[in-house]
CSV table of N, CA and C in Angstrom, one decimal:
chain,number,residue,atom,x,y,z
A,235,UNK,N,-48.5,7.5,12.2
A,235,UNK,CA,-47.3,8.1,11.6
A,235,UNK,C,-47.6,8.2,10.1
A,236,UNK,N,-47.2,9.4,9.6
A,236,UNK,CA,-47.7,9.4,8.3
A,236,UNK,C,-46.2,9.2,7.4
A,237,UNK,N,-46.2,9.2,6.2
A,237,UNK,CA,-45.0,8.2,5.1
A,237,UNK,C,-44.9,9.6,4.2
A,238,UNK,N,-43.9,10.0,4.0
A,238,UNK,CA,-43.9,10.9,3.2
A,238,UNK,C,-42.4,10.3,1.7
A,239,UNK,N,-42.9,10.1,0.5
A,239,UNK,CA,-42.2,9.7,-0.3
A,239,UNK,C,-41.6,11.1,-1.2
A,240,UNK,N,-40.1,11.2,-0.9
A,240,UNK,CA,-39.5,11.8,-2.1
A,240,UNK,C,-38.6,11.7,-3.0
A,241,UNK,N,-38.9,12.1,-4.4
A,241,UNK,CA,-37.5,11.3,-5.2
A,241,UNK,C,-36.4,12.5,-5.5
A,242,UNK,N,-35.6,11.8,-5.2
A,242,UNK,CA,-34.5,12.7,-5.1
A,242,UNK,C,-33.6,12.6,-6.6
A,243,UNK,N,-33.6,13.4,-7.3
A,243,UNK,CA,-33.0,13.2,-8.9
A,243,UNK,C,-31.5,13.1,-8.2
A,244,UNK,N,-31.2,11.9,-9.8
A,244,UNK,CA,-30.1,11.9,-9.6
A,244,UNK,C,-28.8,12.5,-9.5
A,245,UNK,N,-27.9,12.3,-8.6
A,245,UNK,CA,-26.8,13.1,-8.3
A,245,UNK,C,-26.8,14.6,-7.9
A,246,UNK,N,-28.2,14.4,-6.9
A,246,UNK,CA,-28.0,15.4,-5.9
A,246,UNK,C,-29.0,14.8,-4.5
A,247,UNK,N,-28.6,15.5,-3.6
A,247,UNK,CA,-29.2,15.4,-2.1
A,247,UNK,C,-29.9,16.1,-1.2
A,248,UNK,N,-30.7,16.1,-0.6
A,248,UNK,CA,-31.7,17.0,0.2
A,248,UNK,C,-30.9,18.0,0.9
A,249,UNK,N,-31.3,19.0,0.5
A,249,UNK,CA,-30.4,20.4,1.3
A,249,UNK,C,-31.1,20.5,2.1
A,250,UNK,N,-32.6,20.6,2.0
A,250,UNK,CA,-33.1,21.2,2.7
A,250,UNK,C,-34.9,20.6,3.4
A,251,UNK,N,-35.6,20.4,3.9
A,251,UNK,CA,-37.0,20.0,4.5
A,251,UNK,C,-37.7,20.7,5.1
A,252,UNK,N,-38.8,21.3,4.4
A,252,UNK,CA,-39.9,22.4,5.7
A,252,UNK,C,-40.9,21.4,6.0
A,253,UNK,N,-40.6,20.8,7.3
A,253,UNK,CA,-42.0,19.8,7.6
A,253,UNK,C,-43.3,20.6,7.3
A,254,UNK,N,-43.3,21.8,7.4
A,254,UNK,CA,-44.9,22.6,7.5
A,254,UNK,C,-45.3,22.3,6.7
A,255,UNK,N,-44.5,23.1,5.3
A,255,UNK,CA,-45.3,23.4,3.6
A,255,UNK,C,-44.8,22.0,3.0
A,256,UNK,N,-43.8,20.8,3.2
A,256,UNK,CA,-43.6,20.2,2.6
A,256,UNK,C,-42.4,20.3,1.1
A,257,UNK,N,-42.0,21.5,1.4
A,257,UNK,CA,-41.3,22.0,0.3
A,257,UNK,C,-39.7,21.5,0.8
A,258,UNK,N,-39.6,20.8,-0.2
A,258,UNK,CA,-37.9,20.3,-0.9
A,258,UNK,C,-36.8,21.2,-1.8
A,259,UNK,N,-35.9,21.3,-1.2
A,259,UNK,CA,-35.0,22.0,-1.8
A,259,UNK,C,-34.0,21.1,-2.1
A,260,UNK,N,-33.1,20.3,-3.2
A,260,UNK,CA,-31.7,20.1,-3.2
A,260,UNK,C,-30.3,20.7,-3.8
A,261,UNK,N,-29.7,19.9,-3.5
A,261,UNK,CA,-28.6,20.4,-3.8
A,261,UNK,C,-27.0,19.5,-4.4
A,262,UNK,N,-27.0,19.5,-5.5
A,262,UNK,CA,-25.6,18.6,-6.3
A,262,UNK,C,-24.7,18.2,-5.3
A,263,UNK,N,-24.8,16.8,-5.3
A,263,UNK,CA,-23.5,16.0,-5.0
A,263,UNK,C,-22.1,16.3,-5.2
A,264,UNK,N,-21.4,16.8,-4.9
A,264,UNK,CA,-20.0,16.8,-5.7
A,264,UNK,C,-19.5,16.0,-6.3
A,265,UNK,N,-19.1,15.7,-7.5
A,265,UNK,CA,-18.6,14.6,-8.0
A,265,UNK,C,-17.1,13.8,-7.8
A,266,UNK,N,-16.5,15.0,-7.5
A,266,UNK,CA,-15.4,13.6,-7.2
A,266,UNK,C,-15.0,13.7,-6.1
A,267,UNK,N,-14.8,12.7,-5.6
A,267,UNK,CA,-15.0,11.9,-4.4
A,267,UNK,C,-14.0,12.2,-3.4
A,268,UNK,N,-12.8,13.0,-3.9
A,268,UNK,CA,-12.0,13.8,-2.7
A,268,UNK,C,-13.1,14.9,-1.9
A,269,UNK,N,-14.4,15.8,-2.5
A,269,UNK,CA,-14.6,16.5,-2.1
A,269,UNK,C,-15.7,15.3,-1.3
A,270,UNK,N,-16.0,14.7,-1.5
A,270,UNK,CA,-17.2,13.2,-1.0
A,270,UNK,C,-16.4,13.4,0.5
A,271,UNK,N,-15.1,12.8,0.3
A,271,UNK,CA,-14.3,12.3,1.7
A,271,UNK,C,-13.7,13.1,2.2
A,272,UNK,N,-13.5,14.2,2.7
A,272,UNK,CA,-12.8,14.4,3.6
A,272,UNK,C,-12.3,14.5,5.1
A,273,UNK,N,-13.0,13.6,5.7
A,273,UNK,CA,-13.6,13.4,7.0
A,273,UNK,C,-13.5,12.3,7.5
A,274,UNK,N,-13.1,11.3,8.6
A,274,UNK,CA,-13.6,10.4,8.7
A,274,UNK,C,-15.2,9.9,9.1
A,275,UNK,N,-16.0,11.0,9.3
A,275,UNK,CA,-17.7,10.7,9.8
A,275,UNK,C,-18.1,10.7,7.8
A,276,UNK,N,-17.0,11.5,6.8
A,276,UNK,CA,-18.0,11.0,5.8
A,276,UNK,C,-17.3,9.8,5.0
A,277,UNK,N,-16.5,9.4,5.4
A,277,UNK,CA,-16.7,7.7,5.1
A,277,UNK,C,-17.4,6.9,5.7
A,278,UNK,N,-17.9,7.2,7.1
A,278,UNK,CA,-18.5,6.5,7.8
A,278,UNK,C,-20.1,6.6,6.6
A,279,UNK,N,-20.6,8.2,6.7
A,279,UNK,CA,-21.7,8.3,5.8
A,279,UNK,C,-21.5,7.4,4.6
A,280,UNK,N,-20.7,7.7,3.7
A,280,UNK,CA,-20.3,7.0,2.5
A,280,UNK,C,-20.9,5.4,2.7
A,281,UNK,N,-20.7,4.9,3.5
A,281,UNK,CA,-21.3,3.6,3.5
A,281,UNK,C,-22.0,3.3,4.6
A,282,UNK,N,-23.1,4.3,5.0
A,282,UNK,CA,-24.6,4.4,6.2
A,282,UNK,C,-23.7,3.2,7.0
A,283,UNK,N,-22.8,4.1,7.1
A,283,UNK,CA,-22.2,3.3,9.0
A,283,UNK,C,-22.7,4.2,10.4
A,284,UNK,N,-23.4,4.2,11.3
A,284,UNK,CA,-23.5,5.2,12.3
A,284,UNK,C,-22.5,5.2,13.3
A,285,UNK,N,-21.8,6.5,13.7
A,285,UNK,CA,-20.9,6.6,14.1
A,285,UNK,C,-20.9,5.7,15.5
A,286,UNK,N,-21.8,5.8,16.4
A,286,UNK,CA,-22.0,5.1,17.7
A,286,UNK,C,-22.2,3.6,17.5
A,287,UNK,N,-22.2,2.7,16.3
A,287,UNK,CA,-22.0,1.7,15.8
A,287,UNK,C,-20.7,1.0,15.8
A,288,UNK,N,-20.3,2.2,14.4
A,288,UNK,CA,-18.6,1.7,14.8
A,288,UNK,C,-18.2,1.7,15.9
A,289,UNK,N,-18.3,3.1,16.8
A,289,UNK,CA,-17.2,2.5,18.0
A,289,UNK,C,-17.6,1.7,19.2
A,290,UNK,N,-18.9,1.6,19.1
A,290,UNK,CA,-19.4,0.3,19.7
A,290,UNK,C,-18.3,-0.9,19.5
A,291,UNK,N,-18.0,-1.3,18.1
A,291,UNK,CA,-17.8,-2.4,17.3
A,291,UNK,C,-15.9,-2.2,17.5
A,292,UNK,N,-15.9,-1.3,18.0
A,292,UNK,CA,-14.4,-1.0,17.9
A,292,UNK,C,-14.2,-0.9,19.6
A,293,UNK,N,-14.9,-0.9,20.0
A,293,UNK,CA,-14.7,-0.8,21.9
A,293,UNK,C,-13.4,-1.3,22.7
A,294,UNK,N,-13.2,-2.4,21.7
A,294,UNK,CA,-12.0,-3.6,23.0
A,294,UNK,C,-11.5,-3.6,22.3
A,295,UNK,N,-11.1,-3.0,21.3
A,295,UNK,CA,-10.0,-3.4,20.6
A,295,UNK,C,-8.6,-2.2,20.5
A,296,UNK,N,-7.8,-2.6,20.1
A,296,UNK,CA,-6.5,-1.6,20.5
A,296,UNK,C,-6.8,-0.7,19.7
A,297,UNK,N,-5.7,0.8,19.6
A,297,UNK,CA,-6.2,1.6,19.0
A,297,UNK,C,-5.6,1.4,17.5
A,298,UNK,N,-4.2,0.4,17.3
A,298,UNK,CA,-3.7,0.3,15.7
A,298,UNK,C,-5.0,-0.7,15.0
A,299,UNK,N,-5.2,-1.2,16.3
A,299,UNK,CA,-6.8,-1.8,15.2
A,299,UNK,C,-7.7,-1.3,14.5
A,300,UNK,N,-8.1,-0.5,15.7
A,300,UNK,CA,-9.5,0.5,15.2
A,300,UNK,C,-8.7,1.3,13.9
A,301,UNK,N,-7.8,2.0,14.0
A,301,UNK,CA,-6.9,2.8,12.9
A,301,UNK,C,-7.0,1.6,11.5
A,302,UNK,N,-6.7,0.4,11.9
A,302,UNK,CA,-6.8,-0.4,10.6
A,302,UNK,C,-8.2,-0.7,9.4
A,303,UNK,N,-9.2,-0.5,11.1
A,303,UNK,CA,-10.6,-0.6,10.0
A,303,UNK,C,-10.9,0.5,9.7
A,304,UNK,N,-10.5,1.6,10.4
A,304,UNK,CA,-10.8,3.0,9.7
A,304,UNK,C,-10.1,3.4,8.4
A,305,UNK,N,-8.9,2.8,8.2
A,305,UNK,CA,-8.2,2.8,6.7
A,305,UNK,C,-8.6,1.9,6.0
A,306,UNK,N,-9.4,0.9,6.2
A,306,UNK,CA,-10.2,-0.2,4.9
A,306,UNK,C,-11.2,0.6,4.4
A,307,UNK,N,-12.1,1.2,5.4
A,307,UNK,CA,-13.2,1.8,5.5
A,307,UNK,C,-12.7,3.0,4.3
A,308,UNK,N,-11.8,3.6,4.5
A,308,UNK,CA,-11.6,5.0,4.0
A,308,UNK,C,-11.0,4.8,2.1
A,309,UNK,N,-10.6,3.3,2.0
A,309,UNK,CA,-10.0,2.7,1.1
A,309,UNK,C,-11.1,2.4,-0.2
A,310,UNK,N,-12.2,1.8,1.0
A,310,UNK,CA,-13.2,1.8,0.2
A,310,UNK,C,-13.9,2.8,-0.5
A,311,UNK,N,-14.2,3.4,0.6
A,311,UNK,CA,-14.9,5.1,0.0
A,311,UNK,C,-14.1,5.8,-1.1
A,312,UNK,N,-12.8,6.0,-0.9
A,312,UNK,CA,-12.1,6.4,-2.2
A,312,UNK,C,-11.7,5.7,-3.4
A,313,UNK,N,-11.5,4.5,-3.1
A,313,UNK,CA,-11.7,4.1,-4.3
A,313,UNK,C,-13.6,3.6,-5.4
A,314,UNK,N,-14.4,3.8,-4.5
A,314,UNK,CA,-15.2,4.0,-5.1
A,314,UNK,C,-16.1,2.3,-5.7
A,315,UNK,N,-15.7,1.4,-5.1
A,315,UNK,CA,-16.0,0.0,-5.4
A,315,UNK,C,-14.4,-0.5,-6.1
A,316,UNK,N,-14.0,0.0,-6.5
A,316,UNK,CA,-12.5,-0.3,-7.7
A,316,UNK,C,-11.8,-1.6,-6.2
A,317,UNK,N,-11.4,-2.8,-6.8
A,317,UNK,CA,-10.7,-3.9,-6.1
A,317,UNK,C,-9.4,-4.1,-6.8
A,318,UNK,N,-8.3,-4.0,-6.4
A,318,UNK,CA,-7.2,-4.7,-7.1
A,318,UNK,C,-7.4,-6.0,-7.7
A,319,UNK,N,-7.0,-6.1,-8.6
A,319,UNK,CA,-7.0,-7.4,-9.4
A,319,UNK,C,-5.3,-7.8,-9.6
A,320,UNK,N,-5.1,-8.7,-8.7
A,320,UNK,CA,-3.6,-9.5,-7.7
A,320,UNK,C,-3.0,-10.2,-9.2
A,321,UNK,N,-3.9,-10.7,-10.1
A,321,UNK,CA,-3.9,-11.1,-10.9
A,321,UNK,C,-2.9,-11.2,-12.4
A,322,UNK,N,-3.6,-9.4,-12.3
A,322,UNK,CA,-2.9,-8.5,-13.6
A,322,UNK,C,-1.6,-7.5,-13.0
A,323,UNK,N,-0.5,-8.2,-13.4
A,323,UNK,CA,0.6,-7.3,-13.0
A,323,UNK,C,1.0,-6.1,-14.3
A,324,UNK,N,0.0,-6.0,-15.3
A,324,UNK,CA,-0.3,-4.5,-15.8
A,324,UNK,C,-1.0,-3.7,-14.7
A,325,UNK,N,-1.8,-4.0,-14.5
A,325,UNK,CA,-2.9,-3.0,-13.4
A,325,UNK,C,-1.8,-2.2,-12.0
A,326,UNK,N,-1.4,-1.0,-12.2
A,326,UNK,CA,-0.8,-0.7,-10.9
A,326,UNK,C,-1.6,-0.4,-9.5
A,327,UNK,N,-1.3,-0.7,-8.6
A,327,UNK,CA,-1.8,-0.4,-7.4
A,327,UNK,C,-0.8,0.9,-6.4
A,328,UNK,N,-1.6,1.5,-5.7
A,328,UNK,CA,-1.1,2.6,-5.2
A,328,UNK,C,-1.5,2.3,-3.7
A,329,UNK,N,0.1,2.9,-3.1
A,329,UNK,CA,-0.4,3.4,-1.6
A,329,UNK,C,0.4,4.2,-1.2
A,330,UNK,N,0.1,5.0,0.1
A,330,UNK,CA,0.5,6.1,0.8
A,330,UNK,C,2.1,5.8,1.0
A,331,UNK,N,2.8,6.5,0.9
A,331,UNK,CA,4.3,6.6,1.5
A,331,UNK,C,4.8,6.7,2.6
A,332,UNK,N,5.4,7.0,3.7
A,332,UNK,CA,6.0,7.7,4.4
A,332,UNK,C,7.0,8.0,4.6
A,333,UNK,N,7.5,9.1,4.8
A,333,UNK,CA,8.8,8.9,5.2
A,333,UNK,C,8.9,9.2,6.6
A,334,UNK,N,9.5,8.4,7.6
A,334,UNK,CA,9.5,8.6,9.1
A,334,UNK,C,10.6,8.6,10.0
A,335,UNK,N,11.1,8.7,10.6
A,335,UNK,CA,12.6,9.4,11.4
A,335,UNK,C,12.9,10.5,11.7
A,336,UNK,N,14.0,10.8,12.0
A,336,UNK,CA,14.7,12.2,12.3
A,336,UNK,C,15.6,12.6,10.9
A,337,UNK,N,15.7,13.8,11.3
A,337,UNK,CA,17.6,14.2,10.2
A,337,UNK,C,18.5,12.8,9.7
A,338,UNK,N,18.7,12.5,10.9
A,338,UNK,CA,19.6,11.5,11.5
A,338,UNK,C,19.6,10.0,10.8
A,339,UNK,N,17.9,10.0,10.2
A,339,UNK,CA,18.2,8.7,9.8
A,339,UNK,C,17.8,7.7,10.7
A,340,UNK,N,17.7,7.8,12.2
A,340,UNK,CA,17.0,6.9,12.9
A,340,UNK,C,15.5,6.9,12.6
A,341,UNK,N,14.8,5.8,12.4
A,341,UNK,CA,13.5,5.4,12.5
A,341,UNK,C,13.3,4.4,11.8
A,342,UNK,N,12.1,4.4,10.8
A,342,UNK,CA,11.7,3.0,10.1
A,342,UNK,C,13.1,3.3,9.1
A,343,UNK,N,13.6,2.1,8.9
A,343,UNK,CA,14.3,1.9,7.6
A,343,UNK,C,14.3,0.5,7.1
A,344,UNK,N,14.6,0.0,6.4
A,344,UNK,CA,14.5,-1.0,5.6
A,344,UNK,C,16.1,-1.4,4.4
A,345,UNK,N,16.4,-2.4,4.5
A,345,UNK,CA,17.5,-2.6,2.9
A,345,UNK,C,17.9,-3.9,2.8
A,346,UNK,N,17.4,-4.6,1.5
A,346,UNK,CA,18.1,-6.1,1.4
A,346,UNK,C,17.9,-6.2,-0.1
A,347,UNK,N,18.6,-7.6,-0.2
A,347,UNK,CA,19.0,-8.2,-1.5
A,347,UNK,C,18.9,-9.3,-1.7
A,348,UNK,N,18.7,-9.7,-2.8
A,348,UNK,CA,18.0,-11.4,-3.1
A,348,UNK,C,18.3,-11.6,-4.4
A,349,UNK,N,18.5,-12.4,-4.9
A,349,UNK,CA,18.5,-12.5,-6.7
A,349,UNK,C,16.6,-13.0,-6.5
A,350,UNK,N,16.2,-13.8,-6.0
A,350,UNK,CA,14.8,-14.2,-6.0
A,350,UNK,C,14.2,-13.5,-4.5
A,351,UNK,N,14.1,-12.4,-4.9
A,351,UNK,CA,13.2,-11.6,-3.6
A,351,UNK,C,12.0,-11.0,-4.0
A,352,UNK,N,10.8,-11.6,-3.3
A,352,UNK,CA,9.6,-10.7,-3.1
A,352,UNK,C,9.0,-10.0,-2.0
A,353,UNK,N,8.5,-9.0,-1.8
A,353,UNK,CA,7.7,-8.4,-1.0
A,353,UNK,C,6.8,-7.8,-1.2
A,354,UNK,N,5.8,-7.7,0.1
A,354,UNK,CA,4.6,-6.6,-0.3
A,354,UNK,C,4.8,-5.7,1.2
A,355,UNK,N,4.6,-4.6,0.3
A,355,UNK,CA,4.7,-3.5,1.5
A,355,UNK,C,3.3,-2.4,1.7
A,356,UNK,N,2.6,-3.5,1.6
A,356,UNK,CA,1.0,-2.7,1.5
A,356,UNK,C,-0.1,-4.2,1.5
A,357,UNK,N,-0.8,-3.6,3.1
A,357,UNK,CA,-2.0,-4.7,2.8
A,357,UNK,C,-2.9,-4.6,1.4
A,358,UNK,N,-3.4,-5.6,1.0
A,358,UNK,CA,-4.2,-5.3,-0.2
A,358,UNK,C,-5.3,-4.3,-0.1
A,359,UNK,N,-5.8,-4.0,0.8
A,359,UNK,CA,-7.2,-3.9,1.6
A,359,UNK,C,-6.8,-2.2,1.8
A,360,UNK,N,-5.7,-1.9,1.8
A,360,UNK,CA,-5.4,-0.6,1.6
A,360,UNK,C,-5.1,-0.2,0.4
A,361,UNK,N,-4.6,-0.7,-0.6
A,361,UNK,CA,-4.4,0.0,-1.9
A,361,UNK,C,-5.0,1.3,-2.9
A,362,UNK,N,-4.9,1.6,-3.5
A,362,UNK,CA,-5.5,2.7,-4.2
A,362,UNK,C,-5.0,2.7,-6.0
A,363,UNK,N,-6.5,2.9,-6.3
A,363,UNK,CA,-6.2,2.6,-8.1
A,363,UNK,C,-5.5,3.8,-8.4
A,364,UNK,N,-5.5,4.8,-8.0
A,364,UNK,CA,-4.8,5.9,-8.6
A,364,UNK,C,-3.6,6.8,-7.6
A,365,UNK,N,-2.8,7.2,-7.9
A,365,UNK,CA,-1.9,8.0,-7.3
A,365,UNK,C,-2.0,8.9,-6.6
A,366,UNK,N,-2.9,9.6,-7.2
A,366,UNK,CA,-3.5,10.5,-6.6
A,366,UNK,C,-4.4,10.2,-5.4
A,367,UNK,N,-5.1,9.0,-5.3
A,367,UNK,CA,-6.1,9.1,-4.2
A,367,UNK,C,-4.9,8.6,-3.0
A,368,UNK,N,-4.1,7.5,-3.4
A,368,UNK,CA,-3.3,6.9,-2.3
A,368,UNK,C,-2.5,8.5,-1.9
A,369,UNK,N,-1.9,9.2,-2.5
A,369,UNK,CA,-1.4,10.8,-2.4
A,369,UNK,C,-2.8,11.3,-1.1
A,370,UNK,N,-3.6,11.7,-2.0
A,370,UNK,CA,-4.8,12.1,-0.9
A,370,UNK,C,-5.0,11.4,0.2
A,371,UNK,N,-5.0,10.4,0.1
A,371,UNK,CA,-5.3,9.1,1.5
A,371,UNK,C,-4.4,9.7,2.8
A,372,UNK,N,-2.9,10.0,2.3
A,372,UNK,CA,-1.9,9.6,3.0
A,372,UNK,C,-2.1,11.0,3.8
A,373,UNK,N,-2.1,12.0,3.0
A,373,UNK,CA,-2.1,13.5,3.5
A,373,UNK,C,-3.8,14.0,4.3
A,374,UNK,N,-4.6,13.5,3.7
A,374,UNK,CA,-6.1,14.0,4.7
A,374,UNK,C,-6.3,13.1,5.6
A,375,UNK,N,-5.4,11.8,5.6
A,375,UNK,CA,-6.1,11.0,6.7
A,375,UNK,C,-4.4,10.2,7.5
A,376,UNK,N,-3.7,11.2,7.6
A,376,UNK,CA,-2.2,11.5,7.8
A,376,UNK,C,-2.6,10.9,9.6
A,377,UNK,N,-3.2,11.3,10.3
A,377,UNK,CA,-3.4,11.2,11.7
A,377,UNK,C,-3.7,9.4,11.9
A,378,UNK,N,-4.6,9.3,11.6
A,378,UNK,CA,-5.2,7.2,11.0
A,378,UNK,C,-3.8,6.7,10.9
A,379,UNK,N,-3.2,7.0,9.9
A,379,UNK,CA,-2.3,6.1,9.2
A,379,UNK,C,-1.0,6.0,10.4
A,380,UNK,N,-1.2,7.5,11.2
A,380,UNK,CA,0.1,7.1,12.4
A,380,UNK,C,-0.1,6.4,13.4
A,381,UNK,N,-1.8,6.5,13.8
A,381,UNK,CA,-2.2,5.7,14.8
A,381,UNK,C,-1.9,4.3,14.3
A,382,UNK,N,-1.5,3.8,12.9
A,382,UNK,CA,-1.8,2.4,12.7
A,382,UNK,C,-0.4,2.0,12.7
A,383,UNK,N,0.8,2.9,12.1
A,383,UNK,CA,1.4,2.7,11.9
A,383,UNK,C,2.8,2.6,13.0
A,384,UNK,N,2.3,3.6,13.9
A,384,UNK,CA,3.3,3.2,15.1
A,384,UNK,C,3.3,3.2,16.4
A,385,UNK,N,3.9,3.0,17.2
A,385,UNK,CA,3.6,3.0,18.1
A,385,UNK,C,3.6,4.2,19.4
A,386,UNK,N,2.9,4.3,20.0
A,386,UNK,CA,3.1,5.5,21.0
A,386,UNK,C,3.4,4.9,22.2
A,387,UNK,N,4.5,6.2,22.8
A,387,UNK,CA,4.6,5.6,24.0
A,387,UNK,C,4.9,6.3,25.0
């Protein structure tokens, strides 16, 4: 087997390979990372997951599961390494919205009052540094978030 080394300049990717002549063509990365993700096989890429891996790894498990590690997975890839810091209550964190029910007002709803009340309405593990990606999150990967989020029946 023979070893063939190529360097790939930075911030672009192999378009192309002629095993014959050896000739390399590439081609620029996109830079920002909405055009990176739009897929869930390219978050899987994003972090050299193979797809027959994951769902090996996701086999027995329910489907709001699998939907949960496919939104950490997707969390990561868009934010890009960025971690909340729980810490700094300057730092805002973002996540997807929904709104869910009918006309009518039946579905998820929520309302209370506390003089000393906290909550969190967002695993950390989903968050997003910016508005926009949690925005993007919610709407390209709208399908995930329902599988996690409710139930079918």
């Amino acid at each position: 087997m023979n070893t063939l080394k190529i360097n790939i300049p930075e911030g672009f990717k192999i378009k192309q390979f002629d095993e014959k002549t050896g000739e390399v063509s590439f081609e620029p990365i996109p830079k920002d990372i909405k055009e990176r993700i739009q897929t869930f096989p390219n978050v899987l890429n994003y972090h050299n997951i193979i797809a027959r891996d994951f769902a090996q790894q996701c086999d027995e498990l329910a489907p709001d599961e699998v939907a949960y590690r496919k939104l950490k997975l997707i969390a990561q890839a868009l934010n890009e390494g960025w971690t909340p810091d729980w810490t700094d209550s300057n730092e805002y964190k973002y996540y997807p919205w929904f709104e869910m029910g009918s006309a009518s007002g039946v579905g998820f709803s929520y309302d209370g009052y506390d003089h000393w009340y906290s909550i969190s309405c967002v695993g950390s593990r989903l968050c997003f540094k910016s508005r926009e990606l949690a925005e993007y999150a919610g709407k390209q990967f709208e399908d995930i978030y329902k599988e996690f989020l409710t139930i079918k029946q």
